[in-house]
PDB file of C-alpha atoms in Angstrom:
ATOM      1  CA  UNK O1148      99.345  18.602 -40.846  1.00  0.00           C
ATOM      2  CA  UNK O1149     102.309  20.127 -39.217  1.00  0.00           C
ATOM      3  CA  UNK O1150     102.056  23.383 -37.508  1.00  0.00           C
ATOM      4  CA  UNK O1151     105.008  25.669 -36.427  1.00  0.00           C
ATOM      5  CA  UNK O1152     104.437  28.155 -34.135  1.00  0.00           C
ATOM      6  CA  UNK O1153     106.809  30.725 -32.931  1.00  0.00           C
ATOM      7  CA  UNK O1154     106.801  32.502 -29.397  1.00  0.00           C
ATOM      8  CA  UNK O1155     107.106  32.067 -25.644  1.00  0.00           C
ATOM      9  CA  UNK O1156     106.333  28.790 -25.119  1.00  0.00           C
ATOM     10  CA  UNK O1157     104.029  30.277 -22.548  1.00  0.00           C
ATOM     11  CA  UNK O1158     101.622  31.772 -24.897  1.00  0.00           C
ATOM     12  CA  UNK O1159     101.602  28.969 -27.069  1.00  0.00           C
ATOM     13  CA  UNK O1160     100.544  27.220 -24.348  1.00  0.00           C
ATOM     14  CA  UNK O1161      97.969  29.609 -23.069  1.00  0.00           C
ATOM     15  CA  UNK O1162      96.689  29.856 -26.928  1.00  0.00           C
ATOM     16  CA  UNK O1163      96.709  25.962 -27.452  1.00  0.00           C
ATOM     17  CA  UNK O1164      94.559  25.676 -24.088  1.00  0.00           C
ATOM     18  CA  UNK O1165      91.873  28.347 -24.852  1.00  0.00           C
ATOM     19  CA  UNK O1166      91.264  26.196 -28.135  1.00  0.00           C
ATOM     20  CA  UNK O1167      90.919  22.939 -26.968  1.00  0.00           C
ATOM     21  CA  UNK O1168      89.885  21.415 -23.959  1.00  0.00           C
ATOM     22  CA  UNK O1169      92.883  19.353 -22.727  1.00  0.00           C
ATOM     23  CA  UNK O1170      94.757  17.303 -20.523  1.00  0.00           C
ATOM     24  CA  UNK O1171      98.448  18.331 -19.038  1.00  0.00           C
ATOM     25  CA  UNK O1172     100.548  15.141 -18.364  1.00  0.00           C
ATOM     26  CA  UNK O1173     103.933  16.204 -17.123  1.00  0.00           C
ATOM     27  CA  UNK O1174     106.393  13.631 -18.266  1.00  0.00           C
ATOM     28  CA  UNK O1175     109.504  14.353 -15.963  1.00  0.00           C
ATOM     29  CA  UNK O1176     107.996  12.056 -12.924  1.00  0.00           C
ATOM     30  CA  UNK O1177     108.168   8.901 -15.560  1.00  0.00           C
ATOM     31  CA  UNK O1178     111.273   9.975 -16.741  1.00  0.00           C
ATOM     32  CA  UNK O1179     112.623  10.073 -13.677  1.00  0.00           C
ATOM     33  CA  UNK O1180     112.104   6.499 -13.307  1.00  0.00           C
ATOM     34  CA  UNK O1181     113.567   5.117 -16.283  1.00  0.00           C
ATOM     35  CA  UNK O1182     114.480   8.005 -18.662  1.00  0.00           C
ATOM     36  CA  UNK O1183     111.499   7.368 -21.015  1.00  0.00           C
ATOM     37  CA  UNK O1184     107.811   8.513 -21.029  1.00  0.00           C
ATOM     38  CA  UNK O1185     105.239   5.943 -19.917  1.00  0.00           C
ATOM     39  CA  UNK O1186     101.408   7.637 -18.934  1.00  0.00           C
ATOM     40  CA  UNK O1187      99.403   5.551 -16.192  1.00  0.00           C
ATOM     41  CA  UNK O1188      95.313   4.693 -17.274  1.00  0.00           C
ATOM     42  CA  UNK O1189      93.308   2.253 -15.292  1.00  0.00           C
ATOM     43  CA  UNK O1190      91.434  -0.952 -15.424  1.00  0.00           C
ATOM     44  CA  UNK O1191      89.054  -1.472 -13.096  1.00  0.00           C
ATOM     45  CA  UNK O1192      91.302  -1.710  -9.844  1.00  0.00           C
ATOM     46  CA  UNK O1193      94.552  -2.168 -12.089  1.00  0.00           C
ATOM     47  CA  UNK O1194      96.829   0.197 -13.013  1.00  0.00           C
ATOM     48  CA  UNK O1195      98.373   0.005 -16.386  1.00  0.00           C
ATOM     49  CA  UNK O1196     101.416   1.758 -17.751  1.00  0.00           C
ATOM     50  CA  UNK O1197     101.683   2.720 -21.649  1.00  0.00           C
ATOM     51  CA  UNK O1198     104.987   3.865 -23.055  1.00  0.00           C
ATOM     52  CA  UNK O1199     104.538   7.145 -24.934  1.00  0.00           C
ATOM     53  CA  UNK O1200     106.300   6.325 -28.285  1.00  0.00           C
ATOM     54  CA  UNK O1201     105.921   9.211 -30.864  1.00  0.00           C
ATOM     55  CA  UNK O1202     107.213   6.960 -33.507  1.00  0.00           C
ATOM     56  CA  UNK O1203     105.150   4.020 -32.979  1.00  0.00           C
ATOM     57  CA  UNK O1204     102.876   3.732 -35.832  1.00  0.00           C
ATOM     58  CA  UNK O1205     100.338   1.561 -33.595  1.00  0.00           C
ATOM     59  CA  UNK O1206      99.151   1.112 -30.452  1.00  0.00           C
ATOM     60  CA  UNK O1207     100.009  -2.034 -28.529  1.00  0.00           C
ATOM     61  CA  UNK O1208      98.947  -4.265 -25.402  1.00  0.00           C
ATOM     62  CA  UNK O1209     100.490  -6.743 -23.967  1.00  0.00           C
ATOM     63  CA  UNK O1210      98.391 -10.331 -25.212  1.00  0.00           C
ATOM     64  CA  UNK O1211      98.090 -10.640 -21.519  1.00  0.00           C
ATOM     65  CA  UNK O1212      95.979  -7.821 -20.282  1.00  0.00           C
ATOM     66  CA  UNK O1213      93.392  -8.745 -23.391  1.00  0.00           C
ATOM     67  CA  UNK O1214      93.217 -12.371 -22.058  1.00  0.00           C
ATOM     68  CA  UNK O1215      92.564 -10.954 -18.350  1.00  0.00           C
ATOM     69  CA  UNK O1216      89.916  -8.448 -19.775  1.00  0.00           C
ATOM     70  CA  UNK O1217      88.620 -10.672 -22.035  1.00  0.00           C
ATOM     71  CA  UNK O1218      84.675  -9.597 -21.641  1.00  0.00           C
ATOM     72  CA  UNK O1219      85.883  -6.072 -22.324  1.00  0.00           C
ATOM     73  CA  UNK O1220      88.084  -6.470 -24.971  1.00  0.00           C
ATOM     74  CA  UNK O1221      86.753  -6.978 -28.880  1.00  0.00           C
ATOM     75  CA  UNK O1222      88.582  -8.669 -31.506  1.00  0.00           C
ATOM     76  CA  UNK O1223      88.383  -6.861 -34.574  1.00  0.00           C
ATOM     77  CA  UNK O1224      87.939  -8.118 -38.161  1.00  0.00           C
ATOM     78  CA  UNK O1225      91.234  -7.140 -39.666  1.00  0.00           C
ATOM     79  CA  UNK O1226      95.026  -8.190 -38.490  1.00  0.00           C
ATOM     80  CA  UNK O1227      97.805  -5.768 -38.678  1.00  0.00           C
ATOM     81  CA  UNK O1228     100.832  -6.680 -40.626  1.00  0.00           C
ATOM     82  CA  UNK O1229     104.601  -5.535 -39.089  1.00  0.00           C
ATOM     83  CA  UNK O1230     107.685  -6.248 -40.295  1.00  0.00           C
ATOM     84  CA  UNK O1231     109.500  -7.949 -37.524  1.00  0.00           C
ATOM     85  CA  UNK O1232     113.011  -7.741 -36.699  1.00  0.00           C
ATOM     86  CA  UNK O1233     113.538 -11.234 -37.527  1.00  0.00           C
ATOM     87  CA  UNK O1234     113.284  -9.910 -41.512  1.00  0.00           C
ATOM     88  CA  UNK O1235     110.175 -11.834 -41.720  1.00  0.00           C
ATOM     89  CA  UNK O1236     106.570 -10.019 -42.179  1.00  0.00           C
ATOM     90  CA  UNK O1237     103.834 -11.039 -39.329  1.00  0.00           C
ATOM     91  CA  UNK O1238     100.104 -10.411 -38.484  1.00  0.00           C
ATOM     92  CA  UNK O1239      99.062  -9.913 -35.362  1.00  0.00           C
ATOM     93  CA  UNK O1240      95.429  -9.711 -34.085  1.00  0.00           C
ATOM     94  CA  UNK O1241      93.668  -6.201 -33.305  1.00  0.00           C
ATOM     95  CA  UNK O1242      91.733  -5.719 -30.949  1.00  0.00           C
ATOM     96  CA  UNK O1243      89.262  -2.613 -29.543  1.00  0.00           C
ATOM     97  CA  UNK O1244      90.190  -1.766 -25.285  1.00  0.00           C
ATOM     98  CA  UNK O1245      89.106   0.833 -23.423  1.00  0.00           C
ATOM     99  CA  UNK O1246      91.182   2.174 -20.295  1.00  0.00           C
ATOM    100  CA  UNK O1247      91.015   5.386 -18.045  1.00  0.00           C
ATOM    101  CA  UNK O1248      92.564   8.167 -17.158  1.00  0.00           C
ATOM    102  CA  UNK O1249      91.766  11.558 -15.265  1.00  0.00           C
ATOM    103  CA  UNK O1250      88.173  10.746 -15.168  1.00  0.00           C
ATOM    104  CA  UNK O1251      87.845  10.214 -19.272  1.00  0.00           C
ATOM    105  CA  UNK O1252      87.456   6.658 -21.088  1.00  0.00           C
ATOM    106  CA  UNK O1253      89.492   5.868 -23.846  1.00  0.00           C
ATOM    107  CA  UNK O1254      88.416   3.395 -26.431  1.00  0.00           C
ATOM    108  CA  UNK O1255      91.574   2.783 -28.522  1.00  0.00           C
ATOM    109  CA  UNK O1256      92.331  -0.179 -31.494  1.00  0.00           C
ATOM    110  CA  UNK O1257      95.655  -1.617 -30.446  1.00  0.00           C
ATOM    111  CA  UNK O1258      98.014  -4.619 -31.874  1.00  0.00           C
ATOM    112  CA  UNK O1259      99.006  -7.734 -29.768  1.00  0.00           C
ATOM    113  CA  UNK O1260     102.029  -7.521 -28.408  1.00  0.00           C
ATOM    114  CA  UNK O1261     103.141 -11.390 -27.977  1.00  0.00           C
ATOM    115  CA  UNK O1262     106.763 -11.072 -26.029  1.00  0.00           C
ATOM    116  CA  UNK O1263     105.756 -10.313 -22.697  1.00  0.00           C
ATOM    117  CA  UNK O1264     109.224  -9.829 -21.850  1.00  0.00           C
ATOM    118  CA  UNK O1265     109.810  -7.030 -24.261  1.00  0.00           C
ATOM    119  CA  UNK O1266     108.277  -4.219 -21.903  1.00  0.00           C
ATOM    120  CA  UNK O1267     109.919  -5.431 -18.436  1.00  0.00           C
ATOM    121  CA  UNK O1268     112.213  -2.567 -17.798  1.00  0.00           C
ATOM    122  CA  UNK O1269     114.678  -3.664 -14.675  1.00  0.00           C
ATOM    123  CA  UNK O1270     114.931  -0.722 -11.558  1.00  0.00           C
ATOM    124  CA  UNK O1271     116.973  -0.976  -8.533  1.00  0.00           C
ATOM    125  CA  UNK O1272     113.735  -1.441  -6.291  1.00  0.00           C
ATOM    126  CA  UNK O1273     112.316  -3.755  -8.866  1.00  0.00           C
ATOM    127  CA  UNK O1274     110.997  -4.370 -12.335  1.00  0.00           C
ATOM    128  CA  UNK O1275     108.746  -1.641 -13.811  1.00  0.00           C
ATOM    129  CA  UNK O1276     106.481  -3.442 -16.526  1.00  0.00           C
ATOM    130  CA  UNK O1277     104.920  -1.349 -18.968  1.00  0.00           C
ATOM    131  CA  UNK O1278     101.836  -2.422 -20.349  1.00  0.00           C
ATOM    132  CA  UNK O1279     101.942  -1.360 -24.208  1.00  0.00           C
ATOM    133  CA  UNK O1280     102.751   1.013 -26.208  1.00  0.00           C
ATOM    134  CA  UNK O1281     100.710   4.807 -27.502  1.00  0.00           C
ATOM    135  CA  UNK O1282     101.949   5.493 -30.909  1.00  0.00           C
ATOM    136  CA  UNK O1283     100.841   7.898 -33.264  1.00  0.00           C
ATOM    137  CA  UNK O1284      97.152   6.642 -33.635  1.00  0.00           C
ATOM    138  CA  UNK O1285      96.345   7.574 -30.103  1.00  0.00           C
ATOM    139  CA  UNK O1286      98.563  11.100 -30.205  1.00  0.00           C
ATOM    140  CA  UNK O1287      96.617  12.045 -33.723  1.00  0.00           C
ATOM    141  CA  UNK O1288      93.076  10.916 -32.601  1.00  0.00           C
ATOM    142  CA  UNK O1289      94.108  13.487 -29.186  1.00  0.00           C
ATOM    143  CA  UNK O1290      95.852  16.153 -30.774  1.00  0.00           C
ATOM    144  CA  UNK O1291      98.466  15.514 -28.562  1.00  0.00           C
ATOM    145  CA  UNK O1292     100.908  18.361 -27.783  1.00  0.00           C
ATOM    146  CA  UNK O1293     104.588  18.114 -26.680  1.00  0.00           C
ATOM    147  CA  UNK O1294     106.296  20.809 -25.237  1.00  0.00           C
ATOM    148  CA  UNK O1295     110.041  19.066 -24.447  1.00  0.00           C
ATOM    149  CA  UNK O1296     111.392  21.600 -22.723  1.00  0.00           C
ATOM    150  CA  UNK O1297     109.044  21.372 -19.535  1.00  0.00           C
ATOM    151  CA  UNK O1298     108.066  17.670 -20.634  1.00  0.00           C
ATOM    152  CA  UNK O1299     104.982  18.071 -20.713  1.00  0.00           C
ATOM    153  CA  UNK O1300     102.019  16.767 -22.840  1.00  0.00           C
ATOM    154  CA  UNK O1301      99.174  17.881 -23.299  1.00  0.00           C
ATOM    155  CA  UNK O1302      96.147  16.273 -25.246  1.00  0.00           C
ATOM    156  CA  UNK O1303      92.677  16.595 -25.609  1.00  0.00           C
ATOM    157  CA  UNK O1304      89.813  14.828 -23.584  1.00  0.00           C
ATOM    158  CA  UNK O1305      87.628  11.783 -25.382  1.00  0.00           C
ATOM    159  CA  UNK O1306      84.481  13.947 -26.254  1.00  0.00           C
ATOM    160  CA  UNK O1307      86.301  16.918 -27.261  1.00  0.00           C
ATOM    161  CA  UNK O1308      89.081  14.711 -29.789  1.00  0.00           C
TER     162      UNK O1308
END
């Protein structure tokens, strides 16, 4: 479903807030760091960064987390298949993780991502390394919101999606 809505951006806001309870995530601090949206959830103690990719059509994780969480995380019963950019089709295992964020779990199914390389994104001060990737599954199942020209997002909390 697409909607369109016409206005100040301001009252779309205000209208989008009264009917759902939601979540602002304002964008421009991660884009100031590498010029793409990543949000932060935790692990436990662990911090882990998840590019924002509104044309993934999955979620991903690096292999590596799932290994290191490996009580918490649950192999499910079905592979995804992904054409890779090798021109070859692959599976890759799904599994069900849940992370944190502002106080609200978040129980998501995400692919394996096996090049741990691939999310490494070199900084002046360092390497920032991204964790995975929120696609469309995780924007859908949150109603999430996009208002580019604040960038901001806002989505809607576990109980309420």
């Amino acid at each position: 479903t697409v909607r369109v809505w016409f206005g100040n951006l301001q009252q779309i806001k205000l209208r989008t807030m009264e009917q759902n309870a939601l979540i602002k995530v304002d964008l421009k601090e991660s884009l100031s760091h590498l010029g793409i949206p990543f949000m932060e959830f935790h692990k436990g103690d662990r911090t882990l960064r998840f590019l924002l990719d509104t044309g993934a059509s999955m979620n991903f994780i690096k292999k590596e987390i799932l290994e290191e969480y490996s009580a918490d995380a649950e192999m499910l019963p079905y592979k995804s298949e992904y054409f890779g950019i090798d021109n070859v089709n692959h599976q890759a295992d799904m599994y069900s993780f849940t992370v944190e964020s502002c106080g609200f779990k978040y129980k998501e199914e995400f692919q394996t991502m096996h090049d741990s390389n691939a999310l490494i994104f070199p900084l002046e001060d360092g390497d920032l390394v991204v964790h995975g990737i929120l696609g469309t599954p995780f924007f859908k199942k949150y109603k999430a919101c996009f208002f580019y020209d604040e960038m901001e997002m806002y989505f809607s909390v576990p109980d309420a999606a």
